[in-house]
Amino acid sequence: MDRFIIRGGIPLCGTIRVSGAKNAALPCLAASLLSDEPVILGNLPSVRDIRTTCKLLENLGVNFDVPITAGPDPTESEITDSELETPESARAFGEHGRMAVQAANLTNCEAPWELVRTMRASTLILGPLVARCGEARVSMPGGCAIGARPIDLHLKGMEKLGAEITTEHGMVVARARRLRGERIVFDRITVTGTEDLMMAAVLAEGETVLENAAREPEVEDLAALLVSMGAQIEGAGTSVIRIQGKPRLGGAMHNIIPDRIEAGTFVAAAGITRGDVTIETCRADHLQAVIDKFRETGLLIETPTESSIRVLGDRGISLQASDMRTEEYPGFPTDMQAQYMVLVTQAEGTSLITETIFENRFMHGPELVRMGANIRFDGNRAIVRGATPLSGAGVTASDLRASASLVLAGLVASGETIIERVYHIDRGYERIEEKLKAVGARIQRVPA
Ligand code: EPZ
């Protein structure tokens, strides 16, 4: 398992380009199951979860040997993951993360445990597979580091659309001759639950209304792809989504939106090192709550264009504590909570952080305390007292965003920080160490 070695204390300076959004790319890849025609996706990030999803789709019979209408073949440097066992999907990656996939002849309808256990978002094949083939078998995703993360809302929604759901040997089996449109009110807001059911509904008979739906930009991006495939969807990005089912969908071309969490992570990296960094190829409007909150701590942030965010150096202003509460979009995203926590360890005063989305998302906290942070935990609340100098230490990553916060801590800590198990970070950040090195960070990846 690779590790990072970071020597902190350097204010970052320069420009960082953001990759495509992992959490938009995953449902968009799953949406290719809804048509027998080619779906060409651009701006895909080269991260582990995308490669895992490609293995999953290949396992179902999806064809990756589809000519990409434009763009040269991939260069070796783009496919870095030695674990990639499926050459087809490796070849499929064209320049600028372009990939063409075609679910012409599905040969299987099962997402096996060995794939689901590494990526719970495999449940995103449930809706499209039942809609397209009438059956899906998905290994029950266990919990993960940040919580139990059940999929009861996905299954209740599928049953409302007429699917018969059973569980056999740890597998969820969903069957339906043809799904029927229905009104579904989610008990609580679920991002992939909204995406799963939107994909089930586009081929259902009649109208489906999803209420209390997730409003995340990734949901909107999926809806944009589905509409370009011929689906009829209104209200994506709001809490009420109306879908008129169609008999079939065609192929499409679609560029994935930029990754707002990657962008926010780099804003935090610039802020915590008091550097001067411009983050490009992002969507500043997808990060409004994050930008507003960071400004409350005293960070000087400009948005020169709608696709760039500039963090100015400290200009002699010290960071100030500010309370934060995670919320569903457009509130402050839970996926930025760990990054915010490490930032406010460097702020004067006491910040109260309340995590409202997941029940166990402070795993990064004790590791930050080992580096010198002053944080007390009380259920879903963390009380951070700053500013406290951090000192480099050996730490262990536990989940994707926690590992990002440990990188940020290493960038500001005195001395050397060694982060173990960086495969967590590789799930959702494309070559993060190269992007940070390019703006002055002293970070290197040490292969295991
Ligand atoms: C998506 O996960 C993201 N993953 C997560 O990003 C993100 O943290 C999360 O949304 C919240 O924004 C992808 O999009 C692939 P939820 P998801 O369903 O859909 C409960 C990252 O770091 N719930 O919105 O799995 C659930 O336990 C990842 O990129 C049920 O109770 O999250 C949680 O407490 C981490 N029953 C809350 O709802 C269900 O059936 C929100 O979960 C579904 C969810």
Tab-separated table of C-alpha atoms and ligand atoms in Angstrom:
chain	number	residue	atom	x	y	z
A	1	MET	CA	0.000	0.000	0.000
A	2	ASP	CA	1.417	3.344	-1.089
A	3	ARG	CA	2.120	6.068	1.438
A	4	PHE	CA	2.659	9.827	1.238
A	5	ILE	CA	5.584	11.645	2.827
A	6	ILE	CA	4.905	15.348	3.304
A	7	ARG	CA	7.137	18.099	4.669
A	8	GLY	CA	4.927	21.007	5.712
A	9	GLY	CA	5.387	24.758	5.989
A	10	ILE	CA	5.285	25.881	2.372
A	11	PRO	CA	2.567	28.353	1.281
A	12	LEU	CA	1.161	26.896	-1.952
A	13	CYS	CA	1.376	29.150	-4.966
A	14	GLY	CA	0.212	28.730	-8.569
A	15	THR	CA	-2.676	27.149	-10.475
A	16	ILE	CA	-4.438	23.817	-10.037
A	17	ARG	CA	-6.841	22.289	-12.579
A	18	VAL	CA	-9.768	20.282	-11.223
A	19	SER	CA	-10.790	16.924	-12.711
A	20	GLY	CA	-14.267	15.636	-13.465
A	21	ALA	CA	-16.569	14.794	-10.565
A	22	LYS	CA	-16.266	11.190	-9.357
A	23	ASN	CA	-19.776	11.354	-7.884
A	24	ALA	CA	-21.257	12.445	-11.199
A	25	ALA	CA	-19.194	10.018	-13.275
A	26	LEU	CA	-20.343	6.962	-11.299
A	27	PRO	CA	-24.097	7.377	-11.956
A	28	CYS	CA	-23.423	8.509	-15.543
A	29	LEU	CA	-21.458	5.314	-16.228
A	30	ALA	CA	-24.308	3.303	-14.672
A	31	ALA	CA	-26.771	5.141	-16.938
A	32	SER	CA	-25.083	3.527	-19.977
A	33	LEU	CA	-26.931	0.335	-18.960
A	34	LEU	CA	-30.206	1.985	-19.989
A	35	SER	CA	-29.475	1.923	-23.722
A	36	ASP	CA	-28.092	-0.492	-26.317
A	37	GLU	CA	-26.380	2.412	-28.081
A	38	PRO	CA	-22.939	3.927	-27.307
A	39	VAL	CA	-22.671	6.474	-24.501
A	40	ILE	CA	-19.582	8.692	-24.780
A	41	LEU	CA	-18.513	10.425	-21.565
A	42	GLY	CA	-15.877	13.159	-21.367
A	43	ASN	CA	-13.904	14.653	-18.454
A	44	LEU	CA	-13.932	11.371	-16.496
A	45	PRO	CA	-11.438	11.437	-13.628
A	46	SER	CA	-8.808	8.704	-13.632
A	47	VAL	CA	-9.523	7.476	-10.078
A	48	ARG	CA	-10.020	4.046	-8.504
A	49	ASP	CA	-13.792	4.255	-8.143
A	50	ILE	CA	-14.147	4.861	-11.892
A	51	ARG	CA	-11.966	1.846	-12.644
A	52	THR	CA	-13.964	-0.241	-10.175
A	53	THR	CA	-17.179	0.843	-11.904
A	54	CYS	CA	-15.692	-0.113	-15.292
A	55	LYS	CA	-14.878	-3.587	-13.936
A	56	LEU	CA	-18.454	-3.828	-12.643
A	57	LEU	CA	-19.945	-2.825	-16.006
A	58	GLU	CA	-17.586	-5.165	-17.866
A	59	ASN	CA	-18.809	-7.934	-15.561
A	60	LEU	CA	-22.328	-7.204	-16.806
A	61	GLY	CA	-21.310	-7.433	-20.440
A	62	VAL	CA	-20.856	-3.735	-21.235
A	63	ASN	CA	-18.517	-3.227	-24.200
A	64	PHE	CA	-15.589	-0.828	-23.820
A	65	ASP	CA	-14.149	-1.535	-27.226
A	66	VAL	CA	-16.301	1.209	-28.697
A	67	PRO	CA	-14.533	3.655	-31.019
A	68	ILE	CA	-14.377	7.088	-29.451
A	69	THR	CA	-15.494	9.451	-32.187
A	70	ALA	CA	-12.731	11.918	-31.384
A	71	GLY	CA	-9.533	12.068	-29.390
A	72	PRO	CA	-6.394	9.899	-29.637
A	73	ASP	CA	-5.890	6.572	-27.898
A	74	PRO	CA	-4.851	6.701	-24.227
A	75	THR	CA	-1.203	7.179	-23.375
A	76	GLU	CA	0.328	4.816	-20.835
A	77	SER	CA	0.698	7.670	-18.331
A	78	GLU	CA	-3.062	8.053	-18.060
A	79	ILE	CA	-3.622	4.533	-16.875
A	80	THR	CA	-1.582	4.390	-13.710
A	81	ASP	CA	-3.513	1.823	-11.703
A	82	SER	CA	-1.537	-1.418	-11.908
A	83	GLU	CA	-4.561	-3.158	-10.407
A	84	LEU	CA	-6.506	-2.537	-13.601
A	85	GLU	CA	-7.275	-6.120	-14.564
A	86	THR	CA	-9.588	-5.282	-17.411
A	87	PRO	CA	-7.575	-4.101	-20.411
A	88	GLU	CA	-10.730	-3.183	-22.314
A	89	SER	CA	-11.664	-0.478	-19.853
A	90	ALA	CA	-8.015	0.577	-19.668
A	91	ARG	CA	-7.973	1.041	-23.435
A	92	ALA	CA	-11.308	2.782	-23.226
A	93	PHE	CA	-9.786	5.818	-21.489
A	94	GLY	CA	-9.090	8.328	-24.238
A	95	GLU	CA	-7.498	11.763	-23.927
A	96	HIS	CA	-9.212	14.183	-21.507
A	97	GLY	CA	-10.782	11.223	-19.739
A	98	ARG	CA	-13.050	10.379	-22.642
A	99	MET	CA	-14.658	6.953	-22.707
A	100	ALA	CA	-17.202	5.278	-24.938
A	101	VAL	CA	-19.250	2.407	-23.517
A	102	GLN	CA	-22.067	0.341	-25.000
A	103	ALA	CA	-24.461	-1.973	-23.194
A	104	ALA	CA	-25.631	-3.674	-26.386
A	105	ASN	CA	-25.816	-7.223	-25.034
A	106	LEU	CA	-25.876	-7.548	-21.254
A	107	THR	CA	-24.812	-11.017	-20.199
A	108	ASN	CA	-25.142	-10.735	-16.447
A	109	CYS	CA	-27.189	-8.796	-13.923
A	110	GLU	CA	-25.078	-9.208	-10.805
A	111	ALA	CA	-22.834	-6.858	-8.842
A	112	PRO	CA	-20.644	-9.286	-6.887
A	113	TRP	CA	-19.481	-8.841	-3.286
A	114	GLU	CA	-15.815	-8.456	-4.241
A	115	LEU	CA	-16.673	-5.276	-6.150
A	116	VAL	CA	-19.482	-3.914	-3.961
A	117	ARG	CA	-17.362	-4.201	-0.804
A	118	THR	CA	-14.778	-1.860	-2.321
A	119	MET	CA	-17.336	0.592	-3.639
A	120	ARG	CA	-20.839	0.857	-2.203
A	121	ALA	CA	-21.891	3.084	-5.097
A	122	SER	CA	-22.194	-0.213	-7.015
A	123	THR	CA	-25.824	-0.026	-5.865
A	124	LEU	CA	-26.240	2.515	-8.669
A	125	ILE	CA	-26.692	-0.363	-11.116
A	126	LEU	CA	-29.854	-1.494	-9.325
A	127	GLY	CA	-32.270	0.962	-10.923
A	128	PRO	CA	-30.945	0.884	-14.495
A	129	LEU	CA	-30.545	-2.913	-14.564
A	130	VAL	CA	-34.101	-3.602	-13.374
A	131	ALA	CA	-35.390	-0.984	-15.821
A	132	ARG	CA	-33.426	-2.446	-18.762
A	133	CYS	CA	-33.372	-6.209	-18.028
A	134	GLY	CA	-36.095	-6.748	-15.444
A	135	GLU	CA	-33.643	-8.073	-12.867
A	136	ALA	CA	-30.665	-6.978	-10.774
A	137	ARG	CA	-28.672	-8.817	-8.133
A	138	VAL	CA	-26.540	-6.552	-5.955
A	139	SER	CA	-24.500	-7.717	-3.013
A	140	MET	CA	-25.741	-5.936	0.094
A	141	PRO	CA	-23.163	-3.200	0.694
A	142	GLY	CA	-21.856	-3.524	4.228
A	143	GLY	CA	-21.332	-0.420	6.265
A	144	CYS	CA	-18.173	1.555	5.821
A	145	ALA	CA	-15.894	3.688	7.941
A	146	ILE	CA	-18.289	6.632	7.996
A	147	GLY	CA	-21.468	4.797	8.882
A	148	ALA	CA	-23.975	1.966	8.383
A	149	ARG	CA	-25.123	3.515	5.095
A	150	PRO	CA	-28.176	1.315	4.477
A	151	ILE	CA	-29.917	1.250	1.102
A	152	ASP	CA	-33.466	0.838	2.455
A	153	LEU	CA	-34.659	3.981	0.668
A	154	HIS	CA	-33.376	2.662	-2.683
A	155	LEU	CA	-35.263	-0.612	-2.130
A	156	LYS	CA	-38.492	0.985	-0.855
A	157	GLY	CA	-38.516	3.206	-3.941
A	158	MET	CA	-37.934	0.264	-6.272
A	159	GLU	CA	-40.815	-1.623	-4.618
A	160	LYS	CA	-43.081	1.391	-5.116
A	161	LEU	CA	-42.218	1.258	-8.822
A	162	GLY	CA	-43.365	-2.355	-8.843
A	163	ALA	CA	-40.148	-4.304	-8.306
A	164	GLU	CA	-40.217	-7.460	-6.197
A	165	ILE	CA	-37.297	-7.280	-3.748
A	166	THR	CA	-35.871	-10.349	-1.996
A	167	THR	CA	-32.583	-10.996	-0.230
A	168	GLU	CA	-30.705	-14.240	-0.847
A	169	HIS	CA	-27.287	-15.103	0.619
A	170	GLY	CA	-26.380	-11.460	1.194
A	171	MET	CA	-27.594	-10.427	-2.250
A	172	VAL	CA	-30.451	-8.048	-2.911
A	173	VAL	CA	-32.470	-9.412	-5.826
A	174	ALA	CA	-34.854	-7.003	-7.581
A	175	ARG	CA	-37.178	-8.214	-10.321
A	176	ALA	CA	-39.897	-6.514	-12.402
A	177	ARG	CA	-41.395	-7.281	-15.791
A	178	ARG	CA	-41.868	-3.548	-16.343
A	179	LEU	CA	-41.683	-0.808	-13.740
A	180	ARG	CA	-44.678	1.471	-13.308
A	181	GLY	CA	-44.384	5.194	-12.559
A	182	GLU	CA	-45.326	6.245	-9.024
A	183	ARG	CA	-45.081	9.135	-6.549
A	184	ILE	CA	-42.169	8.490	-4.187
A	185	VAL	CA	-41.457	10.635	-1.132
A	186	PHE	CA	-38.015	9.930	0.333
A	187	ASP	CA	-38.031	9.613	4.144
A	188	ARG	CA	-34.706	11.416	4.061
A	189	ILE	CA	-32.624	12.976	1.318
A	190	THR	CA	-30.386	10.416	-0.389
A	191	VAL	CA	-28.083	11.293	-3.291
A	192	THR	CA	-27.554	7.857	-4.857
A	193	GLY	CA	-31.088	6.889	-3.853
A	194	THR	CA	-32.397	9.773	-5.967
A	195	GLU	CA	-30.040	8.802	-8.812
A	196	ASP	CA	-30.939	5.089	-8.661
A	197	LEU	CA	-34.662	5.750	-8.793
A	198	MET	CA	-34.360	8.415	-11.480
A	199	MET	CA	-32.615	5.800	-13.650
A	200	ALA	CA	-35.297	3.218	-12.835
A	201	ALA	CA	-38.085	5.666	-13.679
A	202	VAL	CA	-36.862	6.771	-17.126
A	203	LEU	CA	-37.970	3.421	-18.642
A	204	ALA	CA	-40.989	2.885	-16.358
A	205	GLU	CA	-44.557	3.069	-17.644
A	206	GLY	CA	-46.102	6.475	-16.914
A	207	GLU	CA	-45.017	9.330	-14.651
A	208	THR	CA	-42.801	9.097	-11.591
A	209	VAL	CA	-42.518	11.969	-9.117
A	210	LEU	CA	-39.563	11.926	-6.697
A	211	GLU	CA	-40.219	14.185	-3.703
A	212	ASN	CA	-37.672	15.208	-1.070
A	213	ALA	CA	-35.155	14.373	-3.805
A	214	ALA	CA	-31.453	15.248	-3.499
A	215	ARG	CA	-30.525	18.559	-5.158
A	216	GLU	CA	-26.780	17.916	-5.564
A	217	PRO	CA	-25.170	19.067	-8.854
A	218	GLU	CA	-24.247	15.423	-9.521
A	219	VAL	CA	-27.976	14.560	-9.623
A	220	GLU	CA	-28.511	17.365	-12.135
A	221	ASP	CA	-25.577	16.161	-14.226
A	222	LEU	CA	-27.011	12.636	-14.383
A	223	ALA	CA	-30.394	14.064	-15.416
A	224	ALA	CA	-28.678	16.061	-18.186
A	225	LEU	CA	-27.136	12.856	-19.572
A	226	LEU	CA	-30.449	10.968	-19.320
A	227	VAL	CA	-32.276	13.769	-21.151
A	228	SER	CA	-29.649	13.699	-23.909
A	229	MET	CA	-30.336	9.947	-24.147
A	230	GLY	CA	-34.005	10.768	-24.747
A	231	ALA	CA	-35.452	10.724	-21.230
A	232	GLN	CA	-38.096	13.247	-20.140
A	233	ILE	CA	-37.095	14.736	-16.769
A	234	GLU	CA	-38.108	18.018	-15.132
A	235	GLY	CA	-36.996	19.515	-11.827
A	236	ALA	CA	-33.573	17.868	-11.455
A	237	GLY	CA	-31.620	19.998	-8.980
A	238	THR	CA	-34.799	20.752	-7.023
A	239	SER	CA	-36.483	18.589	-4.394
A	240	VAL	CA	-39.273	17.504	-6.779
A	241	ILE	CA	-38.257	15.600	-9.927
A	242	ARG	CA	-40.871	14.554	-12.511
A	243	ILE	CA	-40.005	11.759	-14.939
A	244	GLN	CA	-42.161	10.584	-17.861
A	245	GLY	CA	-41.132	7.002	-18.680
A	246	LYS	CA	-40.067	6.146	-22.251
A	247	PRO	CA	-40.008	2.769	-24.035
A	248	ARG	CA	-36.284	3.039	-24.771
A	249	LEU	CA	-33.327	5.421	-24.610
A	250	GLY	CA	-30.646	6.116	-27.187
A	251	GLY	CA	-26.938	6.846	-26.969
A	252	ALA	CA	-25.441	10.251	-26.137
A	253	MET	CA	-22.281	12.248	-25.575
A	254	HIS	CA	-21.846	14.060	-22.261
A	255	ASN	CA	-19.088	15.865	-20.379
A	256	ILE	CA	-18.972	15.245	-16.627
A	257	ILE	CA	-19.144	18.353	-14.407
A	258	PRO	CA	-16.034	19.381	-12.456
A	259	ASP	CA	-15.485	17.847	-9.020
A	260	ARG	CA	-16.678	20.417	-6.469
A	261	ILE	CA	-15.185	18.482	-3.542
A	262	GLU	CA	-11.768	18.266	-5.186
A	263	ALA	CA	-11.990	22.008	-5.856
A	264	GLY	CA	-13.008	22.694	-2.244
A	265	THR	CA	-10.162	20.530	-0.981
A	266	PHE	CA	-7.647	22.620	-2.935
A	267	VAL	CA	-9.237	25.840	-1.644
A	268	ALA	CA	-8.660	24.473	1.872
A	269	ALA	CA	-5.075	23.497	0.967
A	270	ALA	CA	-4.349	27.026	-0.234
A	271	GLY	CA	-6.070	28.498	2.825
A	272	ILE	CA	-4.354	26.358	5.449
A	273	THR	CA	-0.905	27.077	3.970
A	274	ARG	CA	-1.822	30.775	3.542
A	275	GLY	CA	-0.785	30.497	-0.085
A	276	ASP	CA	-1.966	32.183	-3.279
A	277	VAL	CA	-3.606	29.594	-5.533
A	278	THR	CA	-6.055	29.740	-8.415
A	279	ILE	CA	-8.242	26.664	-8.835
A	280	GLU	CA	-9.349	26.336	-12.462
A	281	THR	CA	-11.766	24.232	-14.518
A	282	CYS	CA	-14.153	24.158	-11.563
A	283	ARG	CA	-17.724	25.419	-11.022
A	284	ALA	CA	-17.577	28.161	-8.346
A	285	ASP	CA	-21.395	28.172	-8.129
A	286	HIS	CA	-21.338	24.535	-6.933
A	287	LEU	CA	-19.256	25.609	-3.930
A	288	GLN	CA	-21.100	28.700	-2.701
A	289	ALA	CA	-21.708	27.402	0.841
A	290	VAL	CA	-18.060	26.342	1.121
A	291	ILE	CA	-16.733	29.662	-0.186
A	292	ASP	CA	-19.038	31.625	2.155
A	293	LYS	CA	-17.982	29.571	5.177
A	294	PHE	CA	-14.272	29.792	4.343
A	295	ARG	CA	-14.637	33.572	3.966
A	296	GLU	CA	-16.158	33.665	7.464
A	297	THR	CA	-12.858	32.247	8.794
A	298	GLY	CA	-11.020	35.157	7.181
A	299	LEU	CA	-9.789	33.499	3.985
A	300	LEU	CA	-9.606	35.962	1.089
A	301	ILE	CA	-11.359	34.225	-1.805
A	302	GLU	CA	-12.213	35.650	-5.222
A	303	THR	CA	-14.110	34.067	-8.102
A	304	PRO	CA	-12.530	35.752	-11.144
A	305	THR	CA	-14.691	33.651	-13.503
A	306	GLU	CA	-17.482	31.087	-13.059
A	307	SER	CA	-14.894	28.352	-13.592
A	308	SER	CA	-12.142	29.617	-11.292
A	309	ILE	CA	-11.608	30.338	-7.606
A	310	ARG	CA	-8.602	32.278	-6.298
A	311	VAL	CA	-7.426	32.017	-2.698
A	312	LEU	CA	-5.207	34.960	-1.796
A	313	GLY	CA	-2.420	34.664	0.750
A	314	ASP	CA	-2.812	35.737	4.360
A	315	ARG	CA	-2.387	39.473	3.750
A	316	GLY	CA	-1.583	39.597	7.501
A	317	ILE	CA	-5.101	38.410	8.457
A	318	SER	CA	-5.127	35.486	10.915
A	319	LEU	CA	-7.840	32.829	10.572
A	320	GLN	CA	-10.843	33.148	12.889
A	321	ALA	CA	-12.949	30.295	14.306
A	322	SER	CA	-16.400	29.778	12.833
A	323	ASP	CA	-19.073	27.152	13.610
A	324	MET	CA	-20.142	24.862	10.755
A	325	ARG	CA	-22.988	22.389	10.268
A	326	THR	CA	-23.070	19.946	7.349
A	327	GLU	CA	-26.270	19.908	5.329
A	328	GLU	CA	-27.542	18.449	2.086
A	329	TYR	CA	-26.904	20.607	-1.000
A	330	PRO	CA	-26.886	23.586	-1.266
A	331	GLY	CA	-25.680	23.568	2.365
A	332	PHE	CA	-22.106	22.910	3.471
A	333	PRO	CA	-21.284	19.409	2.110
A	334	THR	CA	-20.391	16.564	4.457
A	335	ASP	CA	-17.611	15.650	2.002
A	336	MET	CA	-15.864	18.898	2.972
A	337	GLN	CA	-16.279	18.503	6.748
A	338	ALA	CA	-12.898	16.854	7.359
A	339	GLN	CA	-11.103	19.490	5.312
A	340	TYR	CA	-12.886	22.260	7.247
A	341	MET	CA	-11.965	20.668	10.578
A	342	VAL	CA	-8.263	20.740	9.841
A	343	LEU	CA	-8.487	24.333	8.562
A	344	VAL	CA	-10.040	25.627	11.795
A	345	THR	CA	-7.357	23.961	13.910
A	346	GLN	CA	-5.333	26.927	12.602
A	347	ALA	CA	-8.052	29.487	13.422
A	348	GLU	CA	-8.112	31.652	16.584
A	349	GLY	CA	-11.004	30.639	18.854
A	350	THR	CA	-13.445	27.758	19.165
A	351	SER	CA	-15.313	26.246	16.192
A	352	LEU	CA	-18.254	23.898	16.727
A	353	ILE	CA	-18.612	21.403	13.862
A	354	THR	CA	-21.866	19.445	13.615
A	355	GLU	CA	-22.051	16.458	11.239
A	356	THR	CA	-25.695	15.844	10.326
A	357	ILE	CA	-25.383	13.409	7.387
A	358	PHE	CA	-23.309	10.437	8.610
A	359	GLU	CA	-23.089	8.989	12.091
A	360	ASN	CA	-19.354	8.329	12.201
A	361	ARG	CA	-17.549	10.848	10.097
A	362	PHE	CA	-14.924	12.124	12.542
A	363	MET	CA	-12.388	9.322	11.952
A	364	HIS	CA	-9.809	11.931	10.909
A	365	GLY	CA	-10.205	13.702	14.273
A	366	PRO	CA	-8.041	11.486	16.509
A	367	GLU	CA	-5.272	11.505	13.880
A	368	LEU	CA	-5.341	15.332	13.847
A	369	VAL	CA	-5.173	15.305	17.656
A	370	ARG	CA	-2.046	13.138	17.398
A	371	MET	CA	-0.550	15.904	15.273
A	372	GLY	CA	-1.275	18.485	17.974
A	373	ALA	CA	-4.836	19.637	17.233
A	374	ASN	CA	-7.119	20.474	20.161
A	375	ILE	CA	-10.423	18.762	19.308
A	376	ARG	CA	-13.073	17.301	21.616
A	377	PHE	CA	-15.768	14.974	20.278
A	378	ASP	CA	-19.329	14.748	21.568
A	379	GLY	CA	-21.538	12.502	19.400
A	380	ASN	CA	-22.003	14.204	16.061
A	381	ARG	CA	-20.304	17.358	17.262
A	382	ALA	CA	-16.622	18.256	17.314
A	383	ILE	CA	-15.301	21.259	19.265
A	384	VAL	CA	-12.090	22.571	17.732
A	385	ARG	CA	-9.962	25.019	19.696
A	386	GLY	CA	-7.258	26.917	17.833
A	387	ALA	CA	-4.924	28.047	16.719
A	388	THR	CA	-2.680	25.078	17.531
A	389	PRO	CA	0.557	24.340	15.712
A	390	LEU	CA	0.548	20.881	14.128
A	391	SER	CA	3.615	18.679	14.081
A	392	GLY	CA	4.333	15.969	11.538
A	393	ALA	CA	3.600	12.366	12.538
A	394	GLY	CA	2.854	8.930	11.127
A	395	VAL	CA	-0.928	8.773	10.510
A	396	THR	CA	-3.348	6.360	8.867
A	397	ALA	CA	-6.058	7.233	6.360
A	398	SER	CA	-9.469	5.716	7.100
A	399	ASP	CA	-11.744	6.958	4.338
A	400	LEU	CA	-11.596	9.124	1.248
A	401	ARG	CA	-12.188	12.569	2.712
A	402	ALA	CA	-10.468	11.850	6.025
A	403	SER	CA	-7.302	11.084	4.055
A	404	ALA	CA	-7.628	14.423	2.262
A	405	SER	CA	-7.730	16.201	5.620
A	406	LEU	CA	-4.557	14.388	6.713
A	407	VAL	CA	-2.791	15.645	3.574
A	408	LEU	CA	-3.884	19.192	4.429
A	409	ALA	CA	-2.601	18.718	7.975
A	410	GLY	CA	0.752	17.513	6.627
A	411	LEU	CA	1.010	20.601	4.436
A	412	VAL	CA	0.849	22.906	7.447
A	413	ALA	CA	2.566	20.714	10.084
A	414	SER	CA	6.167	21.269	11.078
A	415	GLY	CA	8.433	18.403	10.099
A	416	GLU	CA	7.506	15.224	8.265
A	417	THR	CA	4.104	13.544	8.036
A	418	ILE	CA	3.773	9.988	6.754
A	419	ILE	CA	0.279	8.968	5.644
A	420	GLU	CA	-0.380	5.237	5.328
A	421	ARG	CA	-3.090	3.615	3.146
A	422	VAL	CA	-3.372	6.374	0.572
A	423	TYR	CA	-5.415	4.016	-1.605
A	424	HIS	CA	-8.331	5.679	0.169
A	425	ILE	CA	-7.413	9.005	-1.388
A	426	ASP	CA	-6.828	7.451	-4.797
A	427	ARG	CA	-10.497	6.508	-4.861
A	428	GLY	CA	-11.571	10.087	-5.433
A	429	TYR	CA	-8.575	12.319	-6.173
A	430	GLU	CA	-6.695	12.117	-9.471
A	431	ARG	CA	-2.915	12.277	-8.859
A	432	ILE	CA	-3.379	14.617	-5.884
A	433	GLU	CA	0.319	14.564	-5.023
A	434	GLU	CA	1.269	15.725	-8.525
A	435	LYS	CA	-1.263	18.553	-8.464
A	436	LEU	CA	-0.034	19.713	-5.040
A	437	LYS	CA	3.633	19.361	-5.993
A	438	ALA	CA	3.000	21.615	-8.989
A	439	VAL	CA	2.063	24.456	-6.601
A	440	GLY	CA	5.048	23.964	-4.308
A	441	ALA	CA	4.031	21.256	-1.848
A	442	ARG	CA	6.812	18.941	-0.634
A	443	ILE	CA	4.871	15.698	-1.043
A	444	GLN	CA	5.934	12.399	-2.504
A	445	ARG	CA	4.268	9.043	-3.026
A	446	VAL	CA	6.281	6.085	-1.782
A	447	PRO	CA	5.114	2.846	-3.362
A	448	ALA	CA	4.603	0.070	-0.823
B	1	EPZ	C1	-23.365	10.168	-1.727
B	1	EPZ	O1	-23.374	8.991	-0.953
B	1	EPZ	C2	-21.896	10.415	-2.064
B	1	EPZ	N1	-21.380	9.279	-2.832
B	1	EPZ	C3	-21.104	10.576	-0.779
B	1	EPZ	O2	-19.766	10.876	-1.139
B	1	EPZ	C4	-21.677	11.750	-0.001
B	1	EPZ	O3	-20.980	11.880	1.215
B	1	EPZ	C5	-23.166	11.511	0.266
B	1	EPZ	O4	-23.863	11.288	-0.974
B	1	EPZ	C6	-23.819	12.693	0.969
B	1	EPZ	O5	-23.672	13.842	0.193
B	1	EPZ	C7	-21.688	9.197	-4.157
B	1	EPZ	O6	-22.378	10.035	-4.716
B	1	EPZ	C8	-21.117	8.025	-4.896
B	1	EPZ	P1	-26.824	9.411	0.897
B	1	EPZ	P2	-24.794	8.267	-0.647
B	1	EPZ	O7	-27.650	8.282	0.391
B	1	EPZ	O8	-25.724	8.482	-1.751
B	1	EPZ	C9	-28.778	7.623	4.821
B	1	EPZ	C10	-17.451	10.673	-1.097
B	1	EPZ	O9	-16.663	10.977	-0.199
B	1	EPZ	N2	-29.446	6.666	3.929
B	1	EPZ	O10	-27.111	10.783	0.413
B	1	EPZ	O11	-24.482	6.870	-0.232
B	1	EPZ	C11	-27.272	7.441	4.837
B	1	EPZ	O12	-26.889	6.436	5.762
B	1	EPZ	C12	-18.741	9.966	-0.754
B	1	EPZ	O13	-17.305	10.964	-2.313
B	1	EPZ	C13	-30.369	5.781	4.465
B	1	EPZ	O14	-30.611	5.781	5.666
B	1	EPZ	O15	-25.293	9.081	0.614
B	1	EPZ	C14	-26.779	8.814	5.228
B	1	EPZ	O16	-26.846	8.926	6.645
B	1	EPZ	C15	-18.779	9.567	0.713
B	1	EPZ	N3	-30.987	4.897	3.647
B	1	EPZ	C16	-27.802	9.755	4.589
B	1	EPZ	O17	-28.957	8.951	4.307
B	1	EPZ	C17	-30.738	4.870	2.284
B	1	EPZ	O18	-31.354	4.046	1.588
B	1	EPZ	C18	-27.342	10.383	3.278
B	1	EPZ	O19	-26.835	9.341	2.482
B	1	EPZ	C19	-29.801	5.776	1.761
B	1	EPZ	C20	-29.177	6.669	2.590
